[in-house]
Structure formats: structure tokens, C-alpha cells
PDB file of C-alpha atoms in Angstrom:
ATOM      1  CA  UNK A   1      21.612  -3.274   5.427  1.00 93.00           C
ATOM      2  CA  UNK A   2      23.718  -3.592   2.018  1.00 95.00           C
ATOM      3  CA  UNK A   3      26.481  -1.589   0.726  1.00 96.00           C
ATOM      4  CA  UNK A   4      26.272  -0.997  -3.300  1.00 97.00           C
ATOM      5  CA  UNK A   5      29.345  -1.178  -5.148  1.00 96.00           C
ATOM      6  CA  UNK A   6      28.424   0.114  -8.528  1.00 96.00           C
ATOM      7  CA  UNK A   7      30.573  -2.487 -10.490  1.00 96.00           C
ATOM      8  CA  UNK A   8      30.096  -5.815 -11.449  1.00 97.00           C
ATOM      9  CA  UNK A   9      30.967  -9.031  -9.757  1.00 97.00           C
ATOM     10  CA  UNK A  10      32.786 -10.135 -12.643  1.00 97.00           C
ATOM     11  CA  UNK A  11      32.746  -8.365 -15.957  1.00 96.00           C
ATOM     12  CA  UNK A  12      30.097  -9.526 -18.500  1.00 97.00           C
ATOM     13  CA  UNK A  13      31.300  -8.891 -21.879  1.00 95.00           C
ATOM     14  CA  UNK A  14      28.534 -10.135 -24.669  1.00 94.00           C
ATOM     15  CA  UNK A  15      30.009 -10.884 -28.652  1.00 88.00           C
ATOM     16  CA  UNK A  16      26.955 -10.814 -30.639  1.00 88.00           C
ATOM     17  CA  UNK A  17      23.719  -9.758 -30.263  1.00 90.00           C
ATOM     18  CA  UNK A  18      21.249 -12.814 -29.956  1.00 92.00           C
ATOM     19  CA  UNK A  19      17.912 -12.556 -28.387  1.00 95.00           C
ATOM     20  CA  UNK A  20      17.727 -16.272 -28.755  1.00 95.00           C
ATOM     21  CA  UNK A  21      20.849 -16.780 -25.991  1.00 96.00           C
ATOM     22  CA  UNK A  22      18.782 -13.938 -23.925  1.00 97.00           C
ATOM     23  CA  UNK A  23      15.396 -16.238 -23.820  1.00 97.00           C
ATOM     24  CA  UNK A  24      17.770 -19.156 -22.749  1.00 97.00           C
ATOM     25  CA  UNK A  25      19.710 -16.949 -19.804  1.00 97.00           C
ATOM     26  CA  UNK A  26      16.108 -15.636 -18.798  1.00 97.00           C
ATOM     27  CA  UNK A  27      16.285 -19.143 -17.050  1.00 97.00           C
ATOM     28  CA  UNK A  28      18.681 -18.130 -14.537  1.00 97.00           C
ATOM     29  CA  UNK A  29      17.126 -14.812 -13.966  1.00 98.00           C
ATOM     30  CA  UNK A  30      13.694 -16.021 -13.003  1.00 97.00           C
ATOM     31  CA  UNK A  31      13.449 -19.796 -13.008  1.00 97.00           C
ATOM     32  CA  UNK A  32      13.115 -22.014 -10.173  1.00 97.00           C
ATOM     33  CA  UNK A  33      16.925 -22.594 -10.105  1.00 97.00           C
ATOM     34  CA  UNK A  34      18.004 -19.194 -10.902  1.00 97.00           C
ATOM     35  CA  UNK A  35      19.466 -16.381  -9.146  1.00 98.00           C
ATOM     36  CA  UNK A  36      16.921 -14.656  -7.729  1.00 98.00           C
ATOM     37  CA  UNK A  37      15.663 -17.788  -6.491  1.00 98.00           C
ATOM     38  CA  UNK A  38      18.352 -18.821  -4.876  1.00 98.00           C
ATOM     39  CA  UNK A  39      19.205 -14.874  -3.275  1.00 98.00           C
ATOM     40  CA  UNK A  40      14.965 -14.885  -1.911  1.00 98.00           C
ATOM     41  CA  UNK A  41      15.566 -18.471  -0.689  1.00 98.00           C
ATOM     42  CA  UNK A  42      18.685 -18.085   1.322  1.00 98.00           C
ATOM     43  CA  UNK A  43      18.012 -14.251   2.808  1.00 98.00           C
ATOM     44  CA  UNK A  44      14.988 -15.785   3.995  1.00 98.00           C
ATOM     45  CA  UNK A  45      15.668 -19.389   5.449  1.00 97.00           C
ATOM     46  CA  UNK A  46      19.069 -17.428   7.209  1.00 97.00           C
ATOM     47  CA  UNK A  47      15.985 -16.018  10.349  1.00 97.00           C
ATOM     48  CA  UNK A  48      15.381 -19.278  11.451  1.00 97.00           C
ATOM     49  CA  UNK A  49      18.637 -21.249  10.876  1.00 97.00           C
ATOM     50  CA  UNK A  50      20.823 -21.985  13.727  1.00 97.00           C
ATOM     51  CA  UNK A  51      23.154 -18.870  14.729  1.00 95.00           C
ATOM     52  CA  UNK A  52      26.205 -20.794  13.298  1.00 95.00           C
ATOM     53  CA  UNK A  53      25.353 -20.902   9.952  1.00 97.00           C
ATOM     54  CA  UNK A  54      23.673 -17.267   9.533  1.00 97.00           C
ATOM     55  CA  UNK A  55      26.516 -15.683   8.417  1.00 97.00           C
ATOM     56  CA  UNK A  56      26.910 -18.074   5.665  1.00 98.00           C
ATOM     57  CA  UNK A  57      23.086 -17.873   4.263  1.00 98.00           C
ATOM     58  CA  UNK A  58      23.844 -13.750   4.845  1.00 98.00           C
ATOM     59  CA  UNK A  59      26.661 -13.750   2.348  1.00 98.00           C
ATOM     60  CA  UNK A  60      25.838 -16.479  -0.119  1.00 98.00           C
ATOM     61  CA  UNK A  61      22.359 -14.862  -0.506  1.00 98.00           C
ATOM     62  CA  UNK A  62      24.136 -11.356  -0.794  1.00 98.00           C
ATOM     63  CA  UNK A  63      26.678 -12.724  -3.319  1.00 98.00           C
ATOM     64  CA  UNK A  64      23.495 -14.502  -5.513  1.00 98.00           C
ATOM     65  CA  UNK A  65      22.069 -10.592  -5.842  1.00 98.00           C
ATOM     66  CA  UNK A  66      25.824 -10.053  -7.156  1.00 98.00           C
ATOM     67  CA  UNK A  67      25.189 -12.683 -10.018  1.00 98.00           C
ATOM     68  CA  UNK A  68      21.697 -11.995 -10.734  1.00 98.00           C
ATOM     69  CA  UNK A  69      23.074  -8.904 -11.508  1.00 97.00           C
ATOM     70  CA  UNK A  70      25.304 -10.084 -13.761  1.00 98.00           C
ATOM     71  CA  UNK A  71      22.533 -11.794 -15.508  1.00 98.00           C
ATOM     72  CA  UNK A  72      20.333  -8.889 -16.395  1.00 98.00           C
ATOM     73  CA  UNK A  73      23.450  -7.314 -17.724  1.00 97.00           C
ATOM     74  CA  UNK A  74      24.128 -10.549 -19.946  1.00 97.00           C
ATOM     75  CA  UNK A  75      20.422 -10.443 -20.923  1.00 97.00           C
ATOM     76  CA  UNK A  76      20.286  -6.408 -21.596  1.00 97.00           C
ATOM     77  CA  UNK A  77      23.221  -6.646 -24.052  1.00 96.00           C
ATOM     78  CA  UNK A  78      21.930  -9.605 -26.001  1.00 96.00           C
ATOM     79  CA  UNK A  79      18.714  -7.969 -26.200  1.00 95.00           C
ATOM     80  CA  UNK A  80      19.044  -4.300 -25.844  1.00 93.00           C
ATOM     81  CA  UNK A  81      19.098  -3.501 -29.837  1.00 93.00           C
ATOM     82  CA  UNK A  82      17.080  -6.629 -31.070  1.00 95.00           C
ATOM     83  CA  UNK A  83      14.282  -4.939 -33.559  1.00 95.00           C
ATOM     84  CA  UNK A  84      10.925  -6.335 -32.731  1.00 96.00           C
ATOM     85  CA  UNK A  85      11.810  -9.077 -35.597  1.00 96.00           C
ATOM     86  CA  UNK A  86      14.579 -10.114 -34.157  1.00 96.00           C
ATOM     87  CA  UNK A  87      12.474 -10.913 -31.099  1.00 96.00           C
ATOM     88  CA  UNK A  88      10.146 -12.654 -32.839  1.00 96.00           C
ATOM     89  CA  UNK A  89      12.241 -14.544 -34.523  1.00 96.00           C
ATOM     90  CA  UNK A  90      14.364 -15.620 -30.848  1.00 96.00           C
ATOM     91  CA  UNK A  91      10.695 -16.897 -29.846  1.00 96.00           C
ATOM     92  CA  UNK A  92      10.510 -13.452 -27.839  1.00 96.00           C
ATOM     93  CA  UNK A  93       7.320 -12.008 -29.578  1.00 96.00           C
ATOM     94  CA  UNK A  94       5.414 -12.974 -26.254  1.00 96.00           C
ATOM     95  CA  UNK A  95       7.319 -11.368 -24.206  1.00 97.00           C
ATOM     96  CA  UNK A  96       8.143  -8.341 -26.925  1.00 97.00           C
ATOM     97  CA  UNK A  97       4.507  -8.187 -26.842  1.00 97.00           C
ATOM     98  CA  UNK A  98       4.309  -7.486 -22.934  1.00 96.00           C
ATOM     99  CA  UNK A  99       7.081  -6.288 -21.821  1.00 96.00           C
ATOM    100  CA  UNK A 100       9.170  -4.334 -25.006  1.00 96.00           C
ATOM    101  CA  UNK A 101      12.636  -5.145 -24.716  1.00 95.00           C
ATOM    102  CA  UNK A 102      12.491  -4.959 -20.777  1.00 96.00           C
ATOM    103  CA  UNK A 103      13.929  -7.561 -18.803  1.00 97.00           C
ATOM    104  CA  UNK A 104      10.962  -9.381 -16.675  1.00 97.00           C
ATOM    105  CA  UNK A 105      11.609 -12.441 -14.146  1.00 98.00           C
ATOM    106  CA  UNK A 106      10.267 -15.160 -15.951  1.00 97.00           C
ATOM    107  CA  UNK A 107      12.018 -18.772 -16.894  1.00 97.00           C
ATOM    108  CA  UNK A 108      13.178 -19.721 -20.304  1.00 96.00           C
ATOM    109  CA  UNK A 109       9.722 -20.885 -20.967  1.00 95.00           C
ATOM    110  CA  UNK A 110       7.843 -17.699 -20.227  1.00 95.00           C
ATOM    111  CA  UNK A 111       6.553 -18.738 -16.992  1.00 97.00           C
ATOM    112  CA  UNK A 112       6.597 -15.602 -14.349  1.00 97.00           C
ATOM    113  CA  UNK A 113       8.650 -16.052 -10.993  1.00 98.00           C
ATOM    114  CA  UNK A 114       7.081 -17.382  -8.172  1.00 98.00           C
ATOM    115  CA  UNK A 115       7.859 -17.692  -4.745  1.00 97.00           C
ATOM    116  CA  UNK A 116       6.494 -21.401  -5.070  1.00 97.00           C
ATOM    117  CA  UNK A 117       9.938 -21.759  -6.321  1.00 97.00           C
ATOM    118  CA  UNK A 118      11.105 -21.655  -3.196  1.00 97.00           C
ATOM    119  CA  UNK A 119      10.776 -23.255   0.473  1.00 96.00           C
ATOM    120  CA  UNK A 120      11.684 -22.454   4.068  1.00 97.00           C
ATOM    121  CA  UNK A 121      10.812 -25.750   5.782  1.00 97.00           C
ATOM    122  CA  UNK A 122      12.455 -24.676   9.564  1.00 96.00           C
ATOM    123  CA  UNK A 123      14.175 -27.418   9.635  1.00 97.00           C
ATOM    124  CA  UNK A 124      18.107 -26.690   9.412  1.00 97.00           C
ATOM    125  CA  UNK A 125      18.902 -29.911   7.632  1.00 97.00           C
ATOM    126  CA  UNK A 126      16.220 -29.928   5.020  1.00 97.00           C
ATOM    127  CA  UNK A 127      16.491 -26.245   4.092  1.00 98.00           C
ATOM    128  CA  UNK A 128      20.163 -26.824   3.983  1.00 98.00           C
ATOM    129  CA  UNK A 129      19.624 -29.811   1.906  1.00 98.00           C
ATOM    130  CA  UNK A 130      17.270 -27.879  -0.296  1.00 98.00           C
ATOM    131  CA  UNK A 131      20.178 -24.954  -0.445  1.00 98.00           C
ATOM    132  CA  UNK A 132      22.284 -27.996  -1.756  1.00 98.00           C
ATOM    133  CA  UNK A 133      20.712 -29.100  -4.280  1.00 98.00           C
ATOM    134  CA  UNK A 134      19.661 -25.699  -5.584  1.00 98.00           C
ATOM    135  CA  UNK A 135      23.416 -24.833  -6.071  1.00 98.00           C
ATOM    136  CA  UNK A 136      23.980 -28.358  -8.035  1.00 98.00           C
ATOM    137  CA  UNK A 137      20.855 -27.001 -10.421  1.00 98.00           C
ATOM    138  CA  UNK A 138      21.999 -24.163 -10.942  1.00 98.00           C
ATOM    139  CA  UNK A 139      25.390 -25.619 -11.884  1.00 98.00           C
ATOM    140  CA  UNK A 140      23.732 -28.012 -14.182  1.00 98.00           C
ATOM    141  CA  UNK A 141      21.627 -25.356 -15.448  1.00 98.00           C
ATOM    142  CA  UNK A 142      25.185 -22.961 -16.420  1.00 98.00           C
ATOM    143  CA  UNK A 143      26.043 -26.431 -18.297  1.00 97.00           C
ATOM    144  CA  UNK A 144      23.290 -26.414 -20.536  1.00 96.00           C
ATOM    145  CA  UNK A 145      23.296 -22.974 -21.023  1.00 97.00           C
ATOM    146  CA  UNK A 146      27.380 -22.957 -21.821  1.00 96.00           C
ATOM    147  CA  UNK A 147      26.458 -26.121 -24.464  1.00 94.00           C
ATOM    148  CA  UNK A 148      24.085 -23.949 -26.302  1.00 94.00           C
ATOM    149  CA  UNK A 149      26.055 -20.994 -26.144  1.00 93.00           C
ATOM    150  CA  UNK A 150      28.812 -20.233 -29.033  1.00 88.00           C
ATOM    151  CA  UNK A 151      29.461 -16.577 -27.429  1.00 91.00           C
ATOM    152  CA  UNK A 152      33.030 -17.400 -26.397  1.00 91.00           C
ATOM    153  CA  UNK A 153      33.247 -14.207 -24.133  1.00 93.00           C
ATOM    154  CA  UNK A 154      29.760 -15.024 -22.291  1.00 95.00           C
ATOM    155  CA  UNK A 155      30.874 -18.269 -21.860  1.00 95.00           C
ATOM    156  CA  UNK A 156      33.665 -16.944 -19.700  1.00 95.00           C
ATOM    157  CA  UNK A 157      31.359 -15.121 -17.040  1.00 97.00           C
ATOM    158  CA  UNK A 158      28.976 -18.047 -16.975  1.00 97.00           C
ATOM    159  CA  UNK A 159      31.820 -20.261 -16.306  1.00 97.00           C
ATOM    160  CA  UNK A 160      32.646 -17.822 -13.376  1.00 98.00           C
ATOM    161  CA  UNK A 161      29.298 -18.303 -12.525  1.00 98.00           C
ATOM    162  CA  UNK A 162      29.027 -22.108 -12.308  1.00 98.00           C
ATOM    163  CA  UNK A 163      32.146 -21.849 -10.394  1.00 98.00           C
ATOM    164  CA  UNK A 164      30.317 -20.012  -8.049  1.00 98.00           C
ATOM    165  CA  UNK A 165      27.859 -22.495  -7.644  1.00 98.00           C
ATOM    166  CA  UNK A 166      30.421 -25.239  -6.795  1.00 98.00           C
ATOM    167  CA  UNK A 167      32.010 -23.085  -3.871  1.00 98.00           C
ATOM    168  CA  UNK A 168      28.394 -22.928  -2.331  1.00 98.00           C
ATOM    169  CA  UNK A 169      27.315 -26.175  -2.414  1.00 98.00           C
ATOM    170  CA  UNK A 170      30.804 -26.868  -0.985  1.00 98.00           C
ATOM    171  CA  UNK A 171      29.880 -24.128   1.795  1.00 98.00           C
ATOM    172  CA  UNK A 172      26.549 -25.761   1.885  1.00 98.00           C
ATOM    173  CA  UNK A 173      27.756 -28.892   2.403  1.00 97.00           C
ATOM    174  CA  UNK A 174      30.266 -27.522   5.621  1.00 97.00           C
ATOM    175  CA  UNK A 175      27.144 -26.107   7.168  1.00 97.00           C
ATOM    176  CA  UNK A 176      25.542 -29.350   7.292  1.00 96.00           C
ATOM    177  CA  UNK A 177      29.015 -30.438   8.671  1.00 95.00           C
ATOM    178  CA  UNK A 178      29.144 -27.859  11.373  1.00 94.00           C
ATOM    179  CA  UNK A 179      25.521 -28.702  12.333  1.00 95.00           C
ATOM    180  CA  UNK A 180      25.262 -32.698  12.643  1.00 93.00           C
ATOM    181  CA  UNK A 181      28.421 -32.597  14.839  1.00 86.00           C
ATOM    182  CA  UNK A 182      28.518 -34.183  17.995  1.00 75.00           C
ATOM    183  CA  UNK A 183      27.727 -31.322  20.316  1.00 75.00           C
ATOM    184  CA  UNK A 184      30.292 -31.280  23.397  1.00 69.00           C
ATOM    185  CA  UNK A 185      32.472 -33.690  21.625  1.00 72.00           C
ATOM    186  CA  UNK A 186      36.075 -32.432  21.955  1.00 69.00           C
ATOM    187  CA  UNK A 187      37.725 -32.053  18.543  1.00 65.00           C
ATOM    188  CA  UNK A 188      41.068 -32.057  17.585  1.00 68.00           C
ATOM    189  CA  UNK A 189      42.636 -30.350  14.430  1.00 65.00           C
TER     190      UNK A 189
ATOM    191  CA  UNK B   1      41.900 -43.304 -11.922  1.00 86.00           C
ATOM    192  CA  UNK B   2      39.979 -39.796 -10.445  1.00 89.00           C
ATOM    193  CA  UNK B   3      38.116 -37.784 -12.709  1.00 92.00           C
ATOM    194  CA  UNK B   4      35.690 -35.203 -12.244  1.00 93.00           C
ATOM    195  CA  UNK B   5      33.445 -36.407 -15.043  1.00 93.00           C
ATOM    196  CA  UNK B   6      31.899 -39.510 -15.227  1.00 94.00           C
ATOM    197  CA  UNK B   7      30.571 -41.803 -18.296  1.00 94.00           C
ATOM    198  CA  UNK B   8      27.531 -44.112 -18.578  1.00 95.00           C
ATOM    199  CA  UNK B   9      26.408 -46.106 -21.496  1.00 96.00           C
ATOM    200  CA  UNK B  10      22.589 -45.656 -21.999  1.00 95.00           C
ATOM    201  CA  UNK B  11      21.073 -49.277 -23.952  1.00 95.00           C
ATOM    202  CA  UNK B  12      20.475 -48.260 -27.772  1.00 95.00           C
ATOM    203  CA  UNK B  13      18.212 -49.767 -28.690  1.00 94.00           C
ATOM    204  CA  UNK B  14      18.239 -51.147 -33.242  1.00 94.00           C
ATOM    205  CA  UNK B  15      14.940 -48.986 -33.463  1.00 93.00           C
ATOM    206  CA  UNK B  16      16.399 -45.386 -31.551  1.00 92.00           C
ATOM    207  CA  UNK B  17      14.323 -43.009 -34.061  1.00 93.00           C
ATOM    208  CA  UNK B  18      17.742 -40.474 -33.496  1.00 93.00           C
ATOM    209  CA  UNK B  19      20.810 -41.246 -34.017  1.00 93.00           C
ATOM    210  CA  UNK B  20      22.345 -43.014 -30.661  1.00 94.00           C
ATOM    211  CA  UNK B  21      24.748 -41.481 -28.082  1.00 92.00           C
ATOM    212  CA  UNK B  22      26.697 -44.182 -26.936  1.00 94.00           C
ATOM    213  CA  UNK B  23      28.406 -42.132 -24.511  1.00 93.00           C
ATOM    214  CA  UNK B  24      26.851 -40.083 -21.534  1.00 92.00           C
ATOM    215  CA  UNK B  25      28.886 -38.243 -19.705  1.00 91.00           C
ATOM    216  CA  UNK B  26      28.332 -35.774 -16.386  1.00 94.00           C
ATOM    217  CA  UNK B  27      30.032 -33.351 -14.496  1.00 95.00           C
ATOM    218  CA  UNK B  28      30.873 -34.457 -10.424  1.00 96.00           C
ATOM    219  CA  UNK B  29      32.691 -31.707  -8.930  1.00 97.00           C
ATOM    220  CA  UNK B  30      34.744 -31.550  -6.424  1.00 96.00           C
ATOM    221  CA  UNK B  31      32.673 -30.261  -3.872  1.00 96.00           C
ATOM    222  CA  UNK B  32      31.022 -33.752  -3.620  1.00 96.00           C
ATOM    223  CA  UNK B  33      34.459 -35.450  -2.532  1.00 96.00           C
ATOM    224  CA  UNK B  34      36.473 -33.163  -0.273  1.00 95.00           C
ATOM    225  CA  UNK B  35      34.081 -32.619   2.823  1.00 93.00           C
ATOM    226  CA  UNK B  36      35.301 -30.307   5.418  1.00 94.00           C
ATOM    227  CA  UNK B  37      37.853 -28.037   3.768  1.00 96.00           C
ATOM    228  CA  UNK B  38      40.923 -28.918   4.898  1.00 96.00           C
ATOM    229  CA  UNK B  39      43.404 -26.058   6.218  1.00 96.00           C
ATOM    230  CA  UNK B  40      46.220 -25.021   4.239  1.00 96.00           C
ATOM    231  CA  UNK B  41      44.878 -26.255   0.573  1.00 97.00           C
ATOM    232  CA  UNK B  42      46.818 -24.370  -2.518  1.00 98.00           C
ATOM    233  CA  UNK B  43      45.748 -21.046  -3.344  1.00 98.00           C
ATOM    234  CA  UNK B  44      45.853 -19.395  -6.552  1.00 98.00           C
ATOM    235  CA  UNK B  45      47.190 -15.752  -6.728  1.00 98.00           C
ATOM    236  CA  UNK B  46      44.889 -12.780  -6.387  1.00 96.00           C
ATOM    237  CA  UNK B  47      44.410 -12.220 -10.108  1.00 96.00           C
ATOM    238  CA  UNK B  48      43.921 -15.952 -11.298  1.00 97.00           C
ATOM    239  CA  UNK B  49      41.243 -16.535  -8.621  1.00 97.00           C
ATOM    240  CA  UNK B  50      39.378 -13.093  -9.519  1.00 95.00           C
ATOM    241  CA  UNK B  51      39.281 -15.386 -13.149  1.00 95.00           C
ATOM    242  CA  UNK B  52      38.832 -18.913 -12.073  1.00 96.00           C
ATOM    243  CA  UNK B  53      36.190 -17.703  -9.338  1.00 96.00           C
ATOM    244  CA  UNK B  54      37.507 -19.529  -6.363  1.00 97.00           C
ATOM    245  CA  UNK B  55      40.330 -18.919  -4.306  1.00 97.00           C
ATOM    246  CA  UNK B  56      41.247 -22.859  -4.011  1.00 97.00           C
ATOM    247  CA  UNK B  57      42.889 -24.933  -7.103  1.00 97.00           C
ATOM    248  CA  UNK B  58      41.325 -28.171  -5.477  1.00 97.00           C
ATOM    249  CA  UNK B  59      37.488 -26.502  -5.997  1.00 97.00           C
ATOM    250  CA  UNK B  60      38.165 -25.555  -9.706  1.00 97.00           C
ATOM    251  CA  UNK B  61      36.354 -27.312 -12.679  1.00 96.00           C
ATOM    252  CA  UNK B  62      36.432 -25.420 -15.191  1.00 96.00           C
ATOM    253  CA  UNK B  63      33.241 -26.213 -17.755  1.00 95.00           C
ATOM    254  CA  UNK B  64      33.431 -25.791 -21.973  1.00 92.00           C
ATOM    255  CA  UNK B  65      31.105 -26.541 -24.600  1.00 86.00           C
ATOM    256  CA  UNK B  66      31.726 -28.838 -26.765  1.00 76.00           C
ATOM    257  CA  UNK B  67      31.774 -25.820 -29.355  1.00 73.00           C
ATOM    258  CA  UNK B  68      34.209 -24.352 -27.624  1.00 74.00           C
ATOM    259  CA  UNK B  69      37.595 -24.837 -27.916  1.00 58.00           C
ATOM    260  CA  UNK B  70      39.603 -25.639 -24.723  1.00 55.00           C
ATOM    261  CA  UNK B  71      41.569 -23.295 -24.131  1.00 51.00           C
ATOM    262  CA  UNK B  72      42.656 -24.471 -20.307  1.00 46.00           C
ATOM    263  CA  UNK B  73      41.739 -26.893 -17.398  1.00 48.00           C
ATOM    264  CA  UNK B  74      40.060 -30.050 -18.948  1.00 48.00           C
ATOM    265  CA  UNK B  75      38.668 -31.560 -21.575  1.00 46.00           C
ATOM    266  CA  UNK B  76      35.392 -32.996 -21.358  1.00 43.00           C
TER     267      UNK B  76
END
């Protein structure tokens, strides 16, 4: 069970409108390294993962709804008011054509989300490998995103985002820690 | 000397049909050095980690565009 809070993560605050930086952020909405990727994959793989680790799929996954959030807020601004020229013009007449100006979870490239994206192997190492690397995407993907970005206040949540991503894969990385050690070794700190 | 980006220098080659990049460079944060958290790291106050997005100075790297004009951690 989830309690809502009914404010943002972190507050999104958009300068311009620009369909064209909304088709770009689509990416981490519903692309293969995006947020609701990464929220499906973890809130899943957290069943069958040793009980050690649960906790940390539980609240990582939790926190990536948090984000994705975030996102559709970033892409409703940029979009909300585009005309349908506008669209067109962004290279959104495809998806003005289908969808209005209503967010859908697709990648930059117009490609709908699919759970394909995604993998739950059963094997604690490889999904938390696969949890790894997904966080150093999605980094790299803020990256790109920021570089092609001149919206100085987006910029700021997306670098609060990357952030993000950094402190998971670190988390990641622990979990892999906690699970290859030496069981019944004594350990001193 | 410890950075958290890195350089390369990809072969140009006389007959590159764009102009060249000499310089590569790519972002290693510091996730992939520090391992196990230790205890007792830094921390920065309430209000500056609500901005930075982590609690812990040694986990921050900040990231600008190059259109951007750095305004604080480092340069790229």
C-alpha cells in the first residue's frame, strides 16, 4: 500500500514553452531507461529478491513513481498550450495526431512502452546488475537531455534527477555488497 | 590527480566529413569509487540536500550543459 502526498518530489518549474524539449523528455517517461521503467522493474524483481535487499527495491521503485511524476509535469507544461502547429513543428504531429496534447508512454522516438523493456531474471545478482546499469542509463540519458536543453530552470530538476540516479546505483551497488558477503564470516566495523 | 570526468582522444581521421572533436569527455561518478558507504561521511544541511538531491557531499556531481553557465560545483 502507498501513501499520496499531493506535492512534488522536487519542484518542476518550466521557462518556455517548447514541445520540442517535451518530445526529448518523453524519453524518460516511457523509454527503456526511463522512469516508469525503472519503478515496473524494481516493484517487481523486489518478490523474489533475497529478504535483505527488499526494502531497498520497495523504496527505490516507490521513489522512481516520485520522478516519473515529475516528468509528466515537465512534459505537461512544455506542452500544455502548444497549438497543433507548434506540435507539428516539435516533430509531435504523430503523436498530436493520436493522442491531442495528452501525455502517452512512449520514447523520444514514438515507440509505445513495453514491458520488453524490462527483465526479472530470479537471479539476485543479475537483476541487481541489470538495476545497475539501468540507473547509469538513466543518468546518461539526464546528460543528454541537460546538453540539449537551454531551459535553465528545467535543467535544475533534471539535475536533481540525475542525482537521483547516482544515489541508486550507489544503493544498487551496496546491495550487491550485502549479498556476495561471506555468509557467517564475522565482521568488524 | 582525481576527477570525476574523464577524457579520451578519438583518432581524426584528414577525411572526418564533420568537423573533429579532439576531445571526448564522460561523466564517472562517484558511486563507481566509494563502495560500501562508509559511516560518518559529511552531510549537507537539510535545505542544501533538499537542492543538491543527496544527503552526502561525497555522492554529489553536479551536471551542466555546456550552454549553461556554471553557476556551482564543476566545470565540465
Amino acid at each position: 500500500m502507498w501513501v499520496y502526498e499531493k506535492k512534488l518530489q522536487y519542484p518542476v518549474r518550466v521557462g518556455t514553452c517548447n514541445p520540442k524539449l517535451a518530445k526529448f523528455l518523453i524519453e524518460q517517461y516511457g523509454g527503456a531507461d526511463g522512469e516508469l521503467a525503472a519503478a515496473l522493474r524494481y516493484l517487481n524483481q523486489r518478490y523474489t529478491i533475497p529478504d535483505k535487499v527488499i526494502g531497498l527495491l520497495t523504496d527505490i521503485g516507490t521513489e522512481e513513481f516520485a520522478h516519473l511524476e515529475m516528468i509528466a509535469t515537465m512534459v505537461y507544461k512544455l506542452t500544455k498550450d502548444a497549438t497543433p502547429e507548434q506540435m507539428k513543428a516539435a516533430g509531435l504531429g504523430a503523436h498530436y495526431a493520436n493522442h491531442d496534447n495528452a501525455l502517452f508512454y512512449e520514447n523520444a522516438g514514438g515507440s509505445p512502452f513495453t514491458a520488453t523493456y524490462i527483465q526479472a531474471k530470479g537471479d539476485p545478482i543479475a537483476d541487481l546488475y541489470e538495476d545497475i546499469a539501468a540507473e547509469e542509463k538513466a543518468r546518461a540519458t539526464y546528460q543528454w537531455i541537460i546538453n540539449m536543453s537551454d531551459d535553465t530552470d528545467l535543467n535544475d530538476s533534471l539535475r536533481f534527477l540525475r542525482e537521483r540516479e547516482i544515489i541508486h546505483s550507489q544503493r544498487f551497488r551496496e546491495a550487491v555488497e550485502i549479498l556476495k558477503d561471506e555468509q557467517g564470516k564475522k565482521r568488524v566495523f | 590527480m582525481f576527477t570525476l570526468r574523464k577524457a579520451w582522444h578519438p583518432y581524426i581521421s584528414p577525411f572526418d566529413p564533420c568537423k573533429p572533436i579532439t576531445v571526448k569527455t564522460y561523466s564517472t561518478p562517484p558511486n563507481l569509487y566509494i563502495g560500501f558507504q562508509p559511516p560518518n561521511l559529511p552531510q549537507f544541511s537539510p535545505i542544501e540536500a533538499l537542492k543538491a538531491g543527496t544527503l552526502w557531499k561525497a555522492f554529489y556531481d553536479p551536471w551542466y550543459s555546456p550552454y549553461e553557465i556554471v553557476k556551482r560545483g564543476q566545470s565540465q
